[in-house]
PDB file of C-alpha atoms in Angstrom:
ATOM      1  CA  MET A   1      -3.796 -25.924  12.240  1.00 60.00           C
ATOM      2  CA  LYS A   2      -3.964 -22.279  13.305  1.00 76.00           C
ATOM      3  CA  VAL A   3      -2.699 -21.115   9.894  1.00 79.00           C
ATOM      4  CA  LYS A   4      -5.287 -23.287   8.144  1.00 82.00           C
ATOM      5  CA  ARG A   5      -8.044 -21.827  10.325  1.00 82.00           C
ATOM      6  CA  TYR A   6      -7.012 -18.244   9.564  1.00 83.00           C
ATOM      7  CA  LEU A   7      -6.692 -18.968   5.830  1.00 85.00           C
ATOM      8  CA  ARG A   8     -10.234 -20.372   5.842  1.00 86.00           C
ATOM      9  CA  LEU A   9     -11.440 -17.271   7.707  1.00 83.00           C
ATOM     10  CA  LEU A  10      -9.702 -15.033   5.145  1.00 84.00           C
ATOM     11  CA  GLY A  11     -11.384 -16.997   2.324  1.00 86.00           C
ATOM     12  CA  ILE A  12     -14.798 -16.425   3.910  1.00 84.00           C
ATOM     13  CA  GLN A  13     -14.155 -12.680   4.242  1.00 81.00           C
ATOM     14  CA  LEU A  14     -12.981 -12.451   0.612  1.00 82.00           C
ATOM     15  CA  LYS A  15     -16.022 -14.360  -0.636  1.00 82.00           C
ATOM     16  CA  ALA A  16     -18.399 -12.136   1.367  1.00 83.00           C
ATOM     17  CA  SER A  17     -16.773  -8.949   0.003  1.00 80.00           C
ATOM     18  CA  GLY A  18     -16.889 -10.311  -3.565  1.00 77.00           C
ATOM     19  CA  LEU A  19     -20.579 -11.234  -3.309  1.00 78.00           C
ATOM     20  CA  LEU A  20     -21.415  -7.849  -1.792  1.00 77.00           C
ATOM     21  CA  SER A  21     -19.679  -6.066  -4.687  1.00 72.00           C
ATOM     22  CA  LEU A  22     -21.359  -8.229  -7.331  1.00 71.00           C
ATOM     23  CA  GLN A  23     -24.789  -7.298  -5.950  1.00 71.00           C
ATOM     24  CA  TYR A  24     -24.236  -3.926  -7.590  1.00 70.00           C
ATOM     25  CA  ARG A  25     -22.496  -4.898 -10.854  1.00 67.00           C
ATOM     26  CA  ALA A  26     -22.959  -1.496 -12.477  1.00 70.00           C
ATOM     27  CA  ASP A  27     -21.189   0.130  -9.513  1.00 69.00           C
ATOM     28  CA  PHE A  28     -18.481  -2.555  -9.719  1.00 67.00           C
ATOM     29  CA  PHE A  29     -17.555  -1.664 -13.321  1.00 70.00           C
ATOM     30  CA  THR A  30     -18.158   2.089 -12.881  1.00 75.00           C
ATOM     31  CA  GLU A  31     -15.781   2.191  -9.926  1.00 70.00           C
ATOM     32  CA  GLY A  32     -13.265   0.122 -11.897  1.00 70.00           C
ATOM     33  CA  LEU A  33     -13.376   2.470 -14.890  1.00 74.00           C
ATOM     34  CA  THR A  34     -13.119   5.486 -12.563  1.00 75.00           C
ATOM     35  CA  SER A  35     -10.012   3.959 -11.017  1.00 70.00           C
ATOM     36  CA  LEU A  36      -8.515   3.531 -14.493  1.00 72.00           C
ATOM     37  CA  PHE A  37      -9.324   7.160 -15.376  1.00 76.00           C
ATOM     38  CA  TRP A  38      -7.596   8.517 -12.266  1.00 74.00           C
ATOM     39  CA  THR A  39      -4.602   6.274 -12.897  1.00 72.00           C
ATOM     40  CA  PHE A  40      -4.051   7.663 -16.386  1.00 74.00           C
ATOM     41  CA  THR A  41      -4.683  11.216 -15.123  1.00 76.00           C
ATOM     42  CA  ALA A  42      -1.920  10.656 -12.565  1.00 72.00           C
ATOM     43  CA  LEU A  43       0.491   9.947 -15.454  1.00 78.00           C
ATOM     44  CA  ALA A  44       0.120  13.505 -16.778  1.00 79.00           C
ATOM     45  CA  PRO A  45       2.879  15.052 -14.560  1.00 80.00           C
ATOM     46  CA  LEU A  46       5.325  12.394 -15.805  1.00 80.00           C
ATOM     47  CA  PHE A  47       4.632  13.267 -19.444  1.00 81.00           C
ATOM     48  CA  VAL A  48       4.994  17.000 -18.679  1.00 81.00           C
ATOM     49  CA  VAL A  49       8.319  16.608 -16.836  1.00 79.00           C
ATOM     50  CA  TYR A  50       9.880  14.279 -19.423  1.00 81.00           C
ATOM     51  CA  SER A  51       8.740  16.423 -22.392  1.00 77.00           C
ATOM     52  CA  GLU A  52      11.511  18.876 -21.432  1.00 75.00           C
ATOM     53  CA  ARG A  53      14.344  16.418 -20.812  1.00 78.00           C
ATOM     54  CA  PRO A  54      15.108  12.769 -21.672  1.00 78.00           C
ATOM     55  CA  ASN A  55      16.666  11.846 -18.330  1.00 83.00           C
ATOM     56  CA  ILE A  56      16.111  12.921 -14.698  1.00 80.00           C
ATOM     57  CA  GLU A  57      18.592  11.886 -11.960  1.00 80.00           C
ATOM     58  CA  GLY A  58      19.584   8.788 -13.955  1.00 83.00           C
ATOM     59  CA  TRP A  59      16.018   7.730 -14.785  1.00 88.00           C
ATOM     60  CA  SER A  60      14.717   7.737 -18.363  1.00 89.00           C
ATOM     61  CA  PHE A  61      10.982   8.020 -19.108  1.00 89.00           C
ATOM     62  CA  GLY A  62      10.572   4.254 -19.541  1.00 89.00           C
ATOM     63  CA  GLU A  63      12.427   3.541 -16.274  1.00 91.00           C
ATOM     64  CA  ALA A  64      10.395   6.139 -14.335  1.00 90.00           C
ATOM     65  CA  LEU A  65       7.249   4.544 -15.794  1.00 91.00           C
ATOM     66  CA  LEU A  66       8.203   1.341 -13.955  1.00 92.00           C
ATOM     67  CA  VAL A  67       8.107   3.279 -10.659  1.00 92.00           C
ATOM     68  CA  VAL A  68       4.650   4.612 -11.573  1.00 90.00           C
ATOM     69  CA  GLY A  69       3.607   1.029 -12.373  1.00 91.00           C
ATOM     70  CA  TRP A  70       4.641  -0.093  -8.884  1.00 93.00           C
ATOM     71  CA  PHE A  71       2.883   2.906  -7.343  1.00 91.00           C
ATOM     72  CA  THR A  72      -0.332   2.065  -9.245  1.00 89.00           C
ATOM     73  CA  LEU A  73      -0.139  -1.613  -8.296  1.00 90.00           C
ATOM     74  CA  LEU A  74       0.413  -0.819  -4.599  1.00 90.00           C
ATOM     75  CA  GLN A  75      -2.338   1.799  -4.683  1.00 86.00           C
ATOM     76  CA  GLY A  76      -4.694  -0.966  -5.818  1.00 86.00           C
ATOM     77  CA  ILE A  77      -3.594  -3.166  -2.904  1.00 89.00           C
ATOM     78  CA  LEU A  78      -3.825  -0.244  -0.454  1.00 87.00           C
ATOM     79  CA  GLU A  79      -7.311   0.896  -1.499  1.00 84.00           C
ATOM     80  CA  GLY A  80      -8.646  -2.576  -2.244  1.00 85.00           C
ATOM     81  CA  ALA A  81      -7.320  -4.666   0.634  1.00 86.00           C
ATOM     82  CA  ILE A  82      -5.903  -2.436   3.402  1.00 87.00           C
ATOM     83  CA  ASN A  83      -7.868   0.835   3.609  1.00 84.00           C
ATOM     84  CA  PRO A  84     -11.456  -0.556   3.564  1.00 83.00           C
ATOM     85  CA  SER A  85     -10.909  -2.660   6.671  1.00 82.00           C
ATOM     86  CA  LEU A  86      -8.586  -0.478   8.705  1.00 81.00           C
ATOM     87  CA  THR A  87     -10.502   2.792   8.256  1.00 79.00           C
ATOM     88  CA  GLY A  88     -13.447   1.011   9.916  1.00 78.00           C
ATOM     89  CA  VAL A  89     -11.322   0.459  13.032  1.00 80.00           C
ATOM     90  CA  VAL A  90     -11.193   4.211  13.706  1.00 77.00           C
ATOM     91  CA  GLU A  91     -15.002   4.308  13.771  1.00 77.00           C
ATOM     92  CA  HIS A  92     -15.108   1.274  16.101  1.00 78.00           C
ATOM     93  CA  ILE A  93     -12.723   2.994  18.534  1.00 77.00           C
ATOM     94  CA  ARG A  94     -14.629   6.278  18.412  1.00 74.00           C
ATOM     95  CA  LYS A  95     -17.967   4.618  19.138  1.00 75.00           C
ATOM     96  CA  GLY A  96     -16.514   2.129  21.619  1.00 74.00           C
ATOM     97  CA  THR A  97     -17.782  -0.851  19.631  1.00 76.00           C
ATOM     98  CA  LEU A  98     -14.444  -2.567  19.200  1.00 79.00           C
ATOM     99  CA  ASP A  99     -15.578  -4.972  21.945  1.00 80.00           C
ATOM    100  CA  PHE A 100     -17.446  -7.005  19.309  1.00 78.00           C
ATOM    101  CA  VAL A 101     -14.108  -7.704  17.631  1.00 80.00           C
ATOM    102  CA  LEU A 102     -12.018  -8.207  20.764  1.00 80.00           C
ATOM    103  CA  LEU A 103     -14.436 -10.767  22.208  1.00 81.00           C
ATOM    104  CA  LYS A 104     -14.252 -13.044  19.156  1.00 82.00           C
ATOM    105  CA  PRO A 105     -12.028 -16.168  19.408  1.00 82.00           C
ATOM    106  CA  ALA A 106      -9.448 -14.957  16.868  1.00 83.00           C
ATOM    107  CA  ASP A 107      -6.606 -12.455  16.727  1.00 87.00           C
ATOM    108  CA  ALA A 108      -8.068  -8.933  16.816  1.00 86.00           C
ATOM    109  CA  GLN A 109      -5.506  -7.494  14.383  1.00 88.00           C
ATOM    110  CA  PHE A 110      -6.313 -10.201  11.843  1.00 88.00           C
ATOM    111  CA  LEU A 111     -10.076  -9.618  12.202  1.00 86.00           C
ATOM    112  CA  VAL A 112      -9.922  -5.829  11.814  1.00 85.00           C
ATOM    113  CA  SER A 113      -7.536  -6.191   8.852  1.00 86.00           C
ATOM    114  CA  THR A 114      -9.757  -8.559   6.854  1.00 85.00           C
ATOM    115  CA  GLN A 115     -13.304  -7.392   7.527  1.00 83.00           C
ATOM    116  CA  ARG A 116     -13.816  -5.745   4.128  1.00 82.00           C
ATOM    117  CA  PHE A 117     -12.272  -5.753   0.637  1.00 83.00           C
ATOM    118  CA  GLN A 118     -13.032  -3.731  -2.509  1.00 80.00           C
ATOM    119  CA  PRO A 119     -12.469  -6.087  -5.485  1.00 78.00           C
ATOM    120  CA  TRP A 120     -12.827  -3.394  -8.171  1.00 73.00           C
ATOM    121  CA  ARG A 121      -9.442  -2.029  -7.099  1.00 75.00           C
ATOM    122  CA  ALA A 122      -8.009  -5.065  -8.922  1.00 77.00           C
ATOM    123  CA  PHE A 123      -8.253  -2.791 -11.980  1.00 79.00           C
ATOM    124  CA  ASN A 124      -5.345  -0.769 -10.509  1.00 81.00           C
ATOM    125  CA  VAL A 125      -3.276  -3.935 -10.099  1.00 86.00           C
ATOM    126  CA  LEU A 126      -3.902  -4.913 -13.731  1.00 86.00           C
ATOM    127  CA  THR A 127      -3.116  -1.340 -14.867  1.00 86.00           C
ATOM    128  CA  GLY A 128       0.184  -1.484 -12.966  1.00 88.00           C
ATOM    129  CA  ILE A 129       1.109  -4.724 -14.765  1.00 90.00           C
ATOM    130  CA  GLY A 130       0.118  -3.096 -18.073  1.00 89.00           C
ATOM    131  CA  LEU A 131       2.426  -0.152 -17.300  1.00 90.00           C
ATOM    132  CA  PHE A 132       5.294  -2.609 -16.693  1.00 92.00           C
ATOM    133  CA  ALA A 133       4.731  -4.155 -20.149  1.00 93.00           C
ATOM    134  CA  TYR A 134       4.553  -0.714 -21.815  1.00 91.00           C
ATOM    135  CA  ALA A 135       7.672   0.527 -20.003  1.00 92.00           C
ATOM    136  CA  PHE A 136       9.766  -2.483 -21.041  1.00 92.00           C
ATOM    137  CA  THR A 137       8.493  -2.152 -24.623  1.00 93.00           C
ATOM    138  CA  LEU A 138       9.818   1.444 -24.602  1.00 91.00           C
ATOM    139  CA  LEU A 139      13.119   0.271 -23.098  1.00 90.00           C
ATOM    140  CA  GLY A 140      13.456  -2.403 -25.783  1.00 89.00           C
ATOM    141  CA  ARG A 141      14.255  -5.218 -23.403  1.00 87.00           C
ATOM    142  CA  TRP A 142      12.650  -7.410 -20.727  1.00 90.00           C
ATOM    143  CA  PRO A 143      13.620  -8.094 -17.095  1.00 89.00           C
ATOM    144  CA  SER A 144      15.821 -11.064 -16.241  1.00 89.00           C
ATOM    145  CA  VAL A 145      14.455 -14.050 -14.297  1.00 92.00           C
ATOM    146  CA  THR A 146      16.533 -12.975 -11.282  1.00 92.00           C
ATOM    147  CA  GLY A 147      15.156  -9.451 -11.522  1.00 90.00           C
ATOM    148  CA  LEU A 148      11.587 -10.750 -11.720  1.00 91.00           C
ATOM    149  CA  LEU A 149      12.040 -13.024  -8.700  1.00 93.00           C
ATOM    150  CA  ALA A 150      13.573 -10.158  -6.698  1.00 93.00           C
ATOM    151  CA  SER A 151      10.691  -7.841  -7.636  1.00 92.00           C
ATOM    152  CA  VAL A 152       8.116 -10.478  -6.595  1.00 92.00           C
ATOM    153  CA  LEU A 153       9.894 -10.733  -3.237  1.00 94.00           C
ATOM    154  CA  LEU A 154       9.855  -6.939  -2.960  1.00 93.00           C
ATOM    155  CA  LEU A 155       6.119  -6.909  -3.741  1.00 93.00           C
ATOM    156  CA  GLY A 156       5.676  -8.893  -0.533  1.00 94.00           C
ATOM    157  CA  THR A 157       7.885  -6.551   1.502  1.00 93.00           C
ATOM    158  CA  SER A 158       6.199  -3.449  -0.011  1.00 92.00           C
ATOM    159  CA  THR A 159       2.743  -4.753   0.900  1.00 92.00           C
ATOM    160  CA  LEU A 160       3.960  -5.566   4.408  1.00 93.00           C
ATOM    161  CA  LEU A 161       5.399  -2.048   4.791  1.00 91.00           C
ATOM    162  CA  LEU A 162       2.181  -0.409   3.576  1.00 90.00           C
ATOM    163  CA  TYR A 163       0.106  -2.526   5.935  1.00 92.00           C
ATOM    164  CA  SER A 164       2.450  -1.821   8.870  1.00 92.00           C
ATOM    165  CA  LEU A 165       2.330   1.926   8.246  1.00 88.00           C
ATOM    166  CA  TRP A 166      -1.470   1.800   8.277  1.00 88.00           C
ATOM    167  CA  ILE A 167      -1.496  -0.224  11.505  1.00 90.00           C
ATOM    168  CA  LEU A 168       0.692   2.487  13.077  1.00 88.00           C
ATOM    169  CA  THR A 169      -1.675   5.189  11.772  1.00 84.00           C
ATOM    170  CA  VAL A 170      -4.776   3.395  13.030  1.00 83.00           C
ATOM    171  CA  SER A 171      -3.141   2.733  16.415  1.00 85.00           C
ATOM    172  CA  ALA A 172      -2.930   6.494  16.883  1.00 82.00           C
ATOM    173  CA  ALA A 173      -6.758   6.498  17.114  1.00 79.00           C
ATOM    174  CA  PHE A 174      -6.484   4.849  20.536  1.00 79.00           C
ATOM    175  CA  PHE A 175      -4.727   7.988  21.790  1.00 78.00           C
ATOM    176  CA  VAL A 176      -6.182  10.924  19.825  1.00 72.00           C
ATOM    177  CA  VAL A 177      -9.546   9.442  18.681  1.00 61.00           C
ATOM    178  CA  ARG A 178      -9.830  11.574  15.525  1.00 63.00           C
ATOM    179  CA  VAL A 179      -7.140  10.574  13.050  1.00 63.00           C
ATOM    180  CA  ASP A 180      -8.913  11.651   9.847  1.00 65.00           C
ATOM    181  CA  ASN A 181      -6.284  14.296   9.145  1.00 68.00           C
ATOM    182  CA  LEU A 182      -3.532  11.781   9.844  1.00 69.00           C
ATOM    183  CA  THR A 183      -4.917   9.329   7.266  1.00 71.00           C
ATOM    184  CA  TYR A 184      -5.232  12.136   4.687  1.00 74.00           C
ATOM    185  CA  LEU A 185      -1.630  13.128   5.453  1.00 74.00           C
ATOM    186  CA  PHE A 186      -0.489   9.527   4.966  1.00 75.00           C
ATOM    187  CA  THR A 187      -2.295   9.311   1.612  1.00 77.00           C
ATOM    188  CA  SER A 188      -0.712  12.600   0.485  1.00 78.00           C
ATOM    189  CA  ILE A 189       2.766  11.443   1.491  1.00 81.00           C
ATOM    190  CA  PHE A 190       2.247   8.133  -0.302  1.00 83.00           C
ATOM    191  CA  ASP A 191       1.748  10.119  -3.543  1.00 83.00           C
ATOM    192  CA  PHE A 192       5.498  10.910  -3.464  1.00 84.00           C
ATOM    193  CA  ALA A 193       6.124   7.193  -4.107  1.00 85.00           C
ATOM    194  CA  ARG A 194       5.170   7.691  -7.772  1.00 85.00           C
ATOM    195  CA  TRP A 195       8.602   9.296  -8.351  1.00 85.00           C
ATOM    196  CA  PRO A 196      12.068   7.626  -8.163  1.00 86.00           C
ATOM    197  CA  SER A 197      13.592   8.455  -4.750  1.00 82.00           C
ATOM    198  CA  SER A 198      16.734   9.973  -6.332  1.00 80.00           C
ATOM    199  CA  VAL A 199      14.566  12.791  -7.779  1.00 80.00           C
ATOM    200  CA  PHE A 200      14.423  14.283  -4.252  1.00 78.00           C
ATOM    201  CA  GLN A 201      18.217  14.334  -3.772  1.00 75.00           C
ATOM    202  CA  GLY A 202      18.327  18.090  -4.378  1.00 69.00           C
ATOM    203  CA  VAL A 203      15.823  18.824  -1.574  1.00 69.00           C
ATOM    204  CA  GLY A 204      17.438  19.626   1.804  1.00 65.00           C
ATOM    205  CA  ARG A 205      20.791  18.162   0.685  1.00 68.00           C
ATOM    206  CA  GLY A 206      19.306  14.696   0.291  1.00 70.00           C
ATOM    207  CA  ALA A 207      17.417  14.790   3.605  1.00 77.00           C
ATOM    208  CA  LEU A 208      14.097  14.042   1.878  1.00 76.00           C
ATOM    209  CA  THR A 209      15.590  10.980   0.156  1.00 76.00           C
ATOM    210  CA  MET A 210      16.819   9.734   3.550  1.00 78.00           C
ATOM    211  CA  VAL A 211      13.363  10.256   5.071  1.00 79.00           C
ATOM    212  CA  PHE A 212      11.651   8.421   2.201  1.00 80.00           C
ATOM    213  CA  THR A 213      14.086   5.507   2.550  1.00 77.00           C
ATOM    214  CA  TYR A 214      14.504   4.981   6.298  1.00 77.00           C
ATOM    215  CA  VAL A 215      11.674   6.835   8.130  1.00 80.00           C
ATOM    216  CA  ILE A 216       8.709   6.519   5.755  1.00 82.00           C
ATOM    217  CA  PRO A 217      10.149   3.836   3.449  1.00 85.00           C
ATOM    218  CA  LEU A 218       8.470   4.887   0.192  1.00 85.00           C
ATOM    219  CA  ALA A 219      11.665   4.144  -1.762  1.00 86.00           C
ATOM    220  CA  LEU A 220      11.569   0.507  -0.598  1.00 87.00           C
ATOM    221  CA  MET A 221       7.999   0.214  -1.916  1.00 89.00           C
ATOM    222  CA  THR A 222       8.375   1.519  -5.485  1.00 90.00           C
ATOM    223  CA  THR A 223      11.945   2.562  -6.386  1.00 90.00           C
ATOM    224  CA  PHE A 224      13.625  -0.631  -5.114  1.00 92.00           C
ATOM    225  CA  PRO A 225      11.261  -3.013  -7.005  1.00 93.00           C
ATOM    226  CA  ALA A 226      11.717  -0.937 -10.185  1.00 92.00           C
ATOM    227  CA  GLN A 227      15.512  -1.112  -9.759  1.00 92.00           C
ATOM    228  CA  ALA A 228      15.223  -4.897  -9.238  1.00 93.00           C
ATOM    229  CA  MET A 229      13.341  -5.220 -12.541  1.00 93.00           C
ATOM    230  CA  LEU A 230      16.064  -3.207 -14.270  1.00 92.00           C
ATOM    231  CA  GLY A 231      18.781  -5.371 -12.678  1.00 90.00           C
ATOM    232  CA  ARG A 232      20.254  -2.352 -10.848  1.00 89.00           C
ATOM    233  CA  LEU A 233      19.385  -3.225  -7.233  1.00 90.00           C
ATOM    234  CA  PRO A 234      22.474  -4.264  -5.192  1.00 90.00           C
ATOM    235  CA  PRO A 235      22.006  -7.552  -3.242  1.00 91.00           C
ATOM    236  CA  GLN A 236      22.649  -5.766   0.071  1.00 91.00           C
ATOM    237  CA  SER A 237      19.741  -3.391  -0.677  1.00 89.00           C
ATOM    238  CA  LEU A 238      17.465  -6.376  -1.330  1.00 91.00           C
ATOM    239  CA  VAL A 239      18.471  -7.953   1.983  1.00 93.00           C
ATOM    240  CA  GLY A 240      18.067  -4.572   3.718  1.00 90.00           C
ATOM    241  CA  ALA A 241      14.536  -4.206   2.313  1.00 89.00           C
ATOM    242  CA  VAL A 242      13.500  -7.670   3.542  1.00 92.00           C
ATOM    243  CA  VAL A 243      15.011  -7.163   7.018  1.00 93.00           C
ATOM    244  CA  GLY A 244      13.660  -3.607   7.247  1.00 89.00           C
ATOM    245  CA  ALA A 245      10.124  -4.718   6.318  1.00 91.00           C
ATOM    246  CA  GLY A 246      10.281  -7.492   8.923  1.00 93.00           C
ATOM    247  CA  LEU A 247      11.407  -5.078  11.652  1.00 92.00           C
ATOM    248  CA  PHE A 248       8.756  -2.553  10.631  1.00 89.00           C
ATOM    249  CA  ALA A 249       6.034  -5.239  10.829  1.00 92.00           C
ATOM    250  CA  TRP A 250       7.286  -6.397  14.238  1.00 95.00           C
ATOM    251  CA  GLY A 251       7.339  -2.807  15.523  1.00 94.00           C
ATOM    252  CA  SER A 252       3.809  -2.066  14.280  1.00 93.00           C
ATOM    253  CA  ARG A 253       2.552  -5.285  15.922  1.00 93.00           C
ATOM    254  CA  GLN A 254       4.029  -4.216  19.279  1.00 94.00           C
ATOM    255  CA  VAL A 255       2.432  -0.750  18.944  1.00 92.00           C
ATOM    256  CA  TRP A 256      -0.943  -2.355  18.118  1.00 90.00           C
ATOM    257  CA  LEU A 257      -0.764  -4.656  21.165  1.00 90.00           C
ATOM    258  CA  ARG A 258       0.129  -1.748  23.464  1.00 89.00           C
ATOM    259  CA  SER A 259      -2.648   0.388  21.954  1.00 86.00           C
ATOM    260  CA  ILE A 260      -5.248  -2.325  22.523  1.00 85.00           C
ATOM    261  CA  ARG A 261      -4.436  -2.222  26.253  1.00 82.00           C
ATOM    262  CA  ARG A 262      -5.472   1.456  26.337  1.00 75.00           C
ATOM    263  CA  TYR A 263      -8.852   0.759  24.761  1.00 75.00           C
ATOM    264  CA  THR A 264     -11.937   1.514  26.869  1.00 70.00           C
ATOM    265  CA  SER A 265     -15.283   0.390  25.473  1.00 62.00           C
ATOM    266  CA  ALA A 266     -18.486   2.454  25.308  1.00 54.00           C
ATOM    267  CA  SER A 267     -19.721   0.729  28.452  1.00 55.00           C
ATOM    268  CA  SER A 268     -16.649   1.694  30.503  1.00 52.00           C
TER     269      SER A 268
END
């Protein structure tokens, strides 16, 4: 019953965000086209790097394009479904108005995570799927059914990891109030996810690859799903990604609950 109630609440929030966006249809399509423009601009470094060599750290151009496709798809989810709601939490904490959320008869984390969506970011998701099709056309083959199922599973874990990282970032606002620089830093670091993780093996004797796999798990978000599509992801890595995402989500939930206890409203 509780799940059904929260699903209905999520449906209401999605409908409200969709109606709000459709009030300004010109903005809706302008923002969508702008998103597409920036996506194709972001492909420029890939074309420059691969114009000099056919293969980088075991990744051909078509294979690296799959990683960019996953990055673009997740960027659409991040900026369309995660950022709009969670960036508002920082403002609530700063002004001491989070009380209005905490007093409602529903889980506070769910409410602050679903208060606003930006539907035009769906263009990024569609562009990511288009990049997958183009990449496999270049490779001259298509993913296996097993590879597709594994990548769909990894889409869930990648979204969970992204969301958990943002919950951790937002939770910092309970302690330092201004986390603008922290959110910009997170966005900048996330840009590294557009490259296969093995590309960073030469930096600090592989230390950067370790960081992007186990500390800030960017590799689990884009490189692992691309490897799954190519049929190159070992089963133990798939299991590790699922378990790791679950632990990350559990950890971020505990941090959120502890952070809430530190909150003092504007009236305190």
